[in-house]
Every structure is written in structure tokens, then in C-alpha cells.
PDB file of C-alpha atoms in Angstrom:
ATOM      1  CA  MET J 878     104.879 -39.277 -48.499  1.00 83.00           C
ATOM      2  CA  TYR J 879     102.681 -42.352 -48.249  1.00 90.00           C
ATOM      3  CA  ASP J 880     101.760 -44.572 -51.195  1.00 93.00           C
ATOM      4  CA  ILE J 881      97.960 -44.611 -51.111  1.00 93.00           C
ATOM      5  CA  ASP J 882      95.229 -46.131 -53.250  1.00 93.00           C
ATOM      6  CA  LEU J 883      91.949 -44.232 -53.244  1.00 93.00           C
ATOM      7  CA  ILE J 884      89.215 -46.727 -54.104  1.00 92.00           C
ATOM      8  CA  LEU J 885      85.937 -45.097 -55.190  1.00 92.00           C
ATOM      9  CA  THR J 886      82.840 -47.238 -55.566  1.00 89.00           C
ATOM     10  CA  LEU J 887      80.289 -45.463 -57.732  1.00 88.00           C
ATOM     11  CA  TRP J 888      76.772 -46.396 -58.759  1.00 81.00           C
ATOM     12  CA  ASP J 889      74.859 -45.833 -61.980  1.00 78.00           C
ATOM     13  CA  ARG J 890      71.117 -46.442 -61.921  1.00 69.00           C
ATOM     14  CA  THR J 891      69.707 -43.308 -63.579  1.00 71.00           C
ATOM     15  CA  GLU J 892      70.780 -40.370 -65.738  1.00 72.00           C
ATOM     16  CA  GLY J 893      71.087 -38.414 -62.505  1.00 77.00           C
ATOM     17  CA  HIS J 894      73.918 -40.690 -61.371  1.00 82.00           C
ATOM     18  CA  ALA J 895      76.044 -39.669 -64.373  1.00 84.00           C
ATOM     19  CA  ILE J 896      75.614 -36.000 -63.532  1.00 85.00           C
ATOM     20  CA  TYR J 897      76.232 -36.662 -59.831  1.00 86.00           C
ATOM     21  CA  ASN J 898      79.349 -38.772 -60.480  1.00 87.00           C
ATOM     22  CA  SER J 899      80.815 -36.050 -62.725  1.00 87.00           C
ATOM     23  CA  GLN J 900      80.519 -33.648 -59.791  1.00 87.00           C
ATOM     24  CA  ILE J 901      81.357 -35.910 -56.835  1.00 87.00           C
ATOM     25  CA  VAL J 902      84.670 -37.358 -58.066  1.00 90.00           C
ATOM     26  CA  PRO J 903      86.418 -33.929 -58.164  1.00 90.00           C
ATOM     27  CA  LYS J 904      84.855 -33.107 -54.751  1.00 88.00           C
ATOM     28  CA  ILE J 905      86.200 -36.353 -53.277  1.00 89.00           C
ATOM     29  CA  LEU J 906      89.666 -35.578 -54.648  1.00 91.00           C
ATOM     30  CA  GLN J 907      89.466 -32.098 -53.144  1.00 89.00           C
ATOM     31  CA  PHE J 908      88.357 -33.595 -49.804  1.00 87.00           C
ATOM     32  CA  VAL J 909      91.206 -36.153 -49.780  1.00 90.00           C
ATOM     33  CA  ASN J 910      93.762 -33.494 -50.779  1.00 90.00           C
ATOM     34  CA  TYR J 911      96.607 -35.996 -51.108  1.00 93.00           C
ATOM     35  CA  PRO J 912      98.311 -37.582 -54.135  1.00 94.00           C
ATOM     36  CA  CYS J 913      96.728 -41.013 -54.511  1.00 95.00           C
ATOM     37  CA  ARG J 914      96.358 -43.679 -57.146  1.00 96.00           C
ATOM     38  CA  VAL J 915      92.638 -43.276 -57.882  1.00 97.00           C
ATOM     39  CA  VAL J 916      90.715 -46.427 -58.814  1.00 96.00           C
ATOM     40  CA  VAL J 917      87.015 -46.254 -59.704  1.00 95.00           C
ATOM     41  CA  GLN J 918      84.812 -49.340 -59.455  1.00 92.00           C
ATOM     42  CA  ILE J 919      81.433 -48.620 -61.044  1.00 90.00           C
ATOM     43  CA  ASP J 920      78.258 -50.652 -61.092  1.00 84.00           C
ATOM     44  CA  GLN J 921      76.598 -51.053 -64.522  1.00 81.00           C
ATOM     45  CA  PRO J 922      77.664 -47.734 -66.102  1.00 86.00           C
ATOM     46  CA  THR J 923      75.757 -46.075 -68.899  1.00 87.00           C
ATOM     47  CA  GLU J 924      77.695 -44.845 -71.931  1.00 89.00           C
ATOM     48  CA  ARG J 925      77.333 -41.285 -70.610  1.00 90.00           C
ATOM     49  CA  ASN J 926      78.796 -42.233 -67.235  1.00 90.00           C
ATOM     50  CA  LEU J 927      81.707 -44.076 -68.843  1.00 91.00           C
ATOM     51  CA  GLN J 928      82.367 -41.038 -71.023  1.00 92.00           C
ATOM     52  CA  ILE J 929      82.419 -38.775 -67.954  1.00 91.00           C
ATOM     53  CA  LEU J 930      84.777 -41.126 -66.092  1.00 93.00           C
ATOM     54  CA  ASN J 931      87.041 -41.521 -69.130  1.00 95.00           C
ATOM     55  CA  ASN J 932      87.226 -37.726 -69.403  1.00 95.00           C
ATOM     56  CA  LEU J 933      88.332 -37.580 -65.759  1.00 94.00           C
ATOM     57  CA  LYS J 934      90.878 -40.311 -66.517  1.00 96.00           C
ATOM     58  CA  ASN J 935      92.191 -38.386 -69.539  1.00 97.00           C
ATOM     59  CA  GLU J 936      92.558 -35.323 -67.276  1.00 95.00           C
ATOM     60  CA  GLY J 937      94.705 -37.449 -64.929  1.00 94.00           C
ATOM     61  CA  LYS J 938      92.214 -37.346 -62.033  1.00 94.00           C
ATOM     62  CA  ILE J 939      91.428 -41.072 -62.231  1.00 95.00           C
ATOM     63  CA  HIS J 940      94.036 -43.757 -62.914  1.00 97.00           C
ATOM     64  CA  GLU J 941      91.857 -46.842 -63.421  1.00 97.00           C
ATOM     65  CA  ILE J 942      88.191 -47.549 -64.151  1.00 96.00           C
ATOM     66  CA  HIS J 943      86.724 -51.008 -63.503  1.00 95.00           C
ATOM     67  CA  VAL J 944      83.192 -52.130 -64.290  1.00 91.00           C
ATOM     68  CA  ALA J 945      81.633 -54.497 -61.772  1.00 85.00           C
ATOM     69  CA  ASN J 946      81.111 -58.111 -62.691  1.00 83.00           C
ATOM     70  CA  HIS J 947      77.814 -59.306 -61.196  1.00 72.00           C
ATOM     71  CA  PRO J 948      77.722 -62.914 -59.988  1.00 57.00           C
ATOM     72  CA  CYS J 949      73.945 -62.895 -59.568  1.00 60.00           C
ATOM     73  CA  ASP J 950      70.931 -60.630 -59.674  1.00 63.00           C
ATOM     74  CA  HIS J 951      70.558 -60.258 -55.910  1.00 59.00           C
ATOM     75  CA  ARG J 952      71.273 -56.648 -54.948  1.00 61.00           C
ATOM     76  CA  PRO J 953      72.827 -57.092 -51.454  1.00 59.00           C
ATOM     77  CA  ILE J 954      75.082 -59.914 -52.642  1.00 63.00           C
ATOM     78  CA  ASP J 955      76.056 -57.944 -55.754  1.00 70.00           C
ATOM     79  CA  ILE J 956      76.901 -54.886 -53.645  1.00 75.00           C
ATOM     80  CA  ASN J 957      79.264 -56.879 -51.440  1.00 74.00           C
ATOM     81  CA  ASN J 958      80.855 -58.467 -54.491  1.00 79.00           C
ATOM     82  CA  ILE J 959      81.366 -55.021 -56.018  1.00 83.00           C
ATOM     83  CA  TYR J 960      83.291 -54.001 -52.900  1.00 82.00           C
ATOM     84  CA  MET J 961      85.387 -57.170 -52.981  1.00 84.00           C
ATOM     85  CA  GLN J 962      86.137 -56.589 -56.668  1.00 88.00           C
ATOM     86  CA  ALA J 963      87.128 -52.991 -55.928  1.00 89.00           C
ATOM     87  CA  PHE J 964      89.508 -54.091 -53.184  1.00 89.00           C
ATOM     88  CA  SER J 965      91.181 -56.566 -55.545  1.00 90.00           C
ATOM     89  CA  HIS J 966      92.718 -53.561 -57.354  1.00 93.00           C
ATOM     90  CA  ILE J 967      94.692 -52.371 -54.306  1.00 92.00           C
ATOM     91  CA  LYS J 968      98.403 -52.109 -55.065  1.00 93.00           C
ATOM     92  CA  ASN J 969      99.794 -49.734 -52.431  1.00 93.00           C
ATOM     93  CA  LYS J 970     100.442 -50.207 -48.719  1.00 91.00           C
ATOM     94  CA  TRP J 971      97.670 -47.784 -47.690  1.00 89.00           C
ATOM     95  CA  VAL J 972      94.109 -47.625 -48.940  1.00 89.00           C
ATOM     96  CA  VAL J 973      91.284 -45.124 -48.583  1.00 88.00           C
ATOM     97  CA  HIS J 974      87.834 -46.307 -49.615  1.00 87.00           C
ATOM     98  CA  MET J 975      84.920 -43.979 -50.259  1.00 87.00           C
ATOM     99  CA  ASP J 976      81.485 -44.561 -51.707  1.00 84.00           C
ATOM    100  CA  GLY J 977      80.342 -41.906 -54.130  1.00 80.00           C
ATOM    101  CA  ASP J 978      77.013 -41.531 -52.316  1.00 75.00           C
ATOM    102  CA  MET J 979      78.561 -40.107 -49.152  1.00 74.00           C
ATOM    103  CA  LEU J 980      78.757 -36.488 -48.101  1.00 68.00           C
ATOM    104  CA  PHE J 981      82.246 -34.968 -48.047  1.00 70.00           C
ATOM    105  CA  TYR J 982      83.006 -31.845 -46.063  1.00 70.00           C
ATOM    106  CA  ARG J 983      85.817 -30.476 -44.015  1.00 72.00           C
ATOM    107  CA  ARG J 984      86.965 -26.998 -43.080  1.00 77.00           C
ATOM    108  CA  GLY J 985      90.734 -26.852 -42.907  1.00 81.00           C
ATOM    109  CA  HIS J 986      92.586 -29.975 -41.765  1.00 81.00           C
ATOM    110  CA  ASP J 987      94.265 -30.240 -45.171  1.00 86.00           C
ATOM    111  CA  ASN J 988      96.661 -32.887 -43.865  1.00 88.00           C
ATOM    112  CA  TRP J 989      93.969 -35.099 -42.283  1.00 85.00           C
ATOM    113  CA  LEU J 990      94.878 -38.193 -44.306  1.00 86.00           C
ATOM    114  CA  GLU J 991      98.549 -38.066 -43.373  1.00 89.00           C
ATOM    115  CA  LYS J 992      97.565 -37.578 -39.723  1.00 86.00           C
ATOM    116  CA  PHE J 993      95.209 -40.593 -39.840  1.00 82.00           C
ATOM    117  CA  ILE J 994      98.026 -42.772 -41.153  1.00 85.00           C
ATOM    118  CA  GLN J 995     100.452 -41.463 -38.536  1.00 87.00           C
ATOM    119  CA  ILE J 996      97.947 -42.282 -35.763  1.00 81.00           C
ATOM    120  CA  ILE J 997      97.530 -45.813 -37.119  1.00 80.00           C
ATOM    121  CA  GLU J 998     101.310 -46.263 -37.301  1.00 83.00           C
ATOM    122  CA  GLN J 999     101.824 -44.935 -33.752  1.00 84.00           C
ATOM    123  CA  LYS J1000      99.108 -47.080 -32.193  1.00 75.00           C
ATOM    124  CA  LYS J1001     100.287 -50.233 -33.942  1.00 65.00           C
ATOM    125  CA  HIS J1002      96.820 -51.721 -33.583  1.00 60.00           C
ATOM    126  CA  ASN J1003      95.293 -53.865 -36.256  1.00 55.00           C
ATOM    127  CA  ILE J1004      92.860 -51.225 -37.453  1.00 55.00           C
ATOM    128  CA  GLY J1005      90.675 -51.727 -40.490  1.00 54.00           C
ATOM    129  CA  ALA J1006      87.258 -51.283 -41.928  1.00 51.00           C
ATOM    130  CA  ILE J1007      84.702 -52.820 -44.173  1.00 48.00           C
ATOM    131  CA  CYS J1008      82.549 -50.637 -46.366  1.00 47.00           C
ATOM    132  CA  HIS J1009      79.286 -52.520 -45.998  1.00 47.00           C
ATOM    133  CA  SER J1010      77.728 -53.689 -42.772  1.00 46.00           C
ATOM    134  CA  ALA J1011      77.211 -57.328 -43.806  1.00 44.00           C
ATOM    135  CA  PRO J1012      75.510 -59.446 -46.437  1.00 43.00           C
ATOM    136  CA  SER J1013      71.914 -60.396 -45.935  1.00 45.00           C
ATOM    137  CA  ARG J1014      72.544 -64.124 -45.301  1.00 47.00           C
ATOM    138  CA  ASN J1015      75.073 -65.711 -43.003  1.00 48.00           C
ATOM    139  CA  ASP J1016      75.594 -68.618 -45.414  1.00 53.00           C
ATOM    140  CA  ASP J1017      76.948 -66.200 -48.021  1.00 56.00           C
ATOM    141  CA  TRP J1018      80.706 -66.494 -48.774  1.00 56.00           C
ATOM    142  CA  THR J1019      81.144 -62.725 -48.398  1.00 55.00           C
ATOM    143  CA  PHE J1020      79.653 -62.881 -44.900  1.00 54.00           C
ATOM    144  CA  ARG J1021      82.174 -65.531 -43.884  1.00 59.00           C
ATOM    145  CA  LYS J1022      85.030 -63.504 -45.380  1.00 61.00           C
ATOM    146  CA  ILE J1023      83.871 -60.261 -43.724  1.00 56.00           C
ATOM    147  CA  PHE J1024      83.363 -61.993 -40.371  1.00 55.00           C
ATOM    148  CA  LYS J1025      86.952 -63.299 -40.466  1.00 62.00           C
ATOM    149  CA  ILE J1026      88.160 -59.742 -41.132  1.00 57.00           C
ATOM    150  CA  PHE J1027      86.066 -58.340 -38.251  1.00 53.00           C
ATOM    151  CA  MET J1028      87.569 -60.882 -35.870  1.00 56.00           C
ATOM    152  CA  LYS J1029      91.088 -59.542 -36.609  1.00 57.00           C
ATOM    153  CA  LEU J1030      90.292 -55.869 -36.109  1.00 51.00           C
ATOM    154  CA  GLU J1031      90.152 -53.657 -33.051  1.00 48.00           C
ATOM    155  CA  TRP J1032      88.300 -50.803 -34.705  1.00 44.00           C
ATOM    156  CA  VAL J1033      85.812 -50.895 -37.586  1.00 43.00           C
ATOM    157  CA  SER J1034      83.996 -48.275 -39.630  1.00 45.00           C
ATOM    158  CA  THR J1035      81.226 -49.018 -42.108  1.00 47.00           C
ATOM    159  CA  ARG J1036      81.470 -45.838 -44.154  1.00 55.00           C
ATOM    160  CA  PHE J1037      84.843 -44.567 -45.345  1.00 59.00           C
ATOM    161  CA  PHE J1038      88.118 -45.842 -44.088  1.00 64.00           C
ATOM    162  CA  VAL J1039      91.867 -45.432 -44.125  1.00 66.00           C
ATOM    163  CA  THR J1040      93.865 -48.572 -43.408  1.00 65.00           C
ATOM    164  CA  GLU J1041      96.819 -50.680 -44.366  1.00 66.00           C
ATOM    165  CA  ALA J1042      95.949 -52.614 -47.493  1.00 70.00           C
ATOM    166  CA  ASP J1043      96.690 -56.005 -45.956  1.00 70.00           C
ATOM    167  CA  THR J1044      93.813 -55.567 -43.491  1.00 63.00           C
ATOM    168  CA  VAL J1045      91.276 -55.358 -46.317  1.00 61.00           C
TER     169      VAL J1045
END
């Protein structure tokens, strides 16, 4: 068994997001199909969305809920900061990050996550990922931080990732 944090970044802009989030979190957990510490980082939640997430927490499907702290009112910079805030909650050796606005599907391959980790361990490469392509300005502190991470990695994905926590 691997100790894994599943970091979910969710968004809340309309009433539709609350309904969507109530449906996508259980689907993500079904897709992952592995016991993980589930941490939700949500952007500006409505009361309805918080209620839905707290219900999932009370059911034991989510372990922690964190509301994003916005440093400014500039959407691309805020998005990158939300990711950095989410990653600050990593406690385990392995981390899986998924955005709630992604599509999740697989047929079979129930042990995919364990196999991913085994491949990473066997290859012994410094493999990692960043969940957003890059901030909009190269003078932004998040750009400098992300660029330093990219320079250490041999493989990068900009959507979901599985990696050792110290590469994030």
C-alpha cells in the first residue's frame, strides 16, 4: 500500500458548479479506486457548494476542505496561486492531483494508480507535473517557481499527475 494524497481543485462560479461538484467528486474517487487522503481546494465556494462538500466530508469521502485565498483579482495569477495553496496541504509521499473540470473514464485497469507508482519507482527518474501550463507573465513569482520545477523534471503533464510529493 502506498500513502497517497489526492488533491482536488474545484471551481465555483455558478449554481451549476455546485451540482457538478456534487457529482464529480464521487466519480473521481471511483476513477482513482485507491485509498487516499482526499483534500479539496475550492475557489470561492457558495454556501450550497460548501454544504455539498461538507456532506461528502461527513460521509468520509473527503478528509479536508480548503477555501482559496486570493492574493489579487487577476484570474490567471489567482489560478496558479490556488494550485500552489492546494499543494501546500500535501502530507504523504505520493500525490495525485486532479482538476474537477476534467473528464474521468477508464474501463478496467482498477490498479492503474499502483502501477503508475511502480513504474515511477522502477525508472528512478525525476518525474513530476504541474497542473497549469504557466502564468501569463514571466515576471510573476509563480512563473519563476514553476520554471525551476520544470528544469528538474524529465517528464511533465499539464493535466492530472501522479508523482512523489517532493517534486511538487
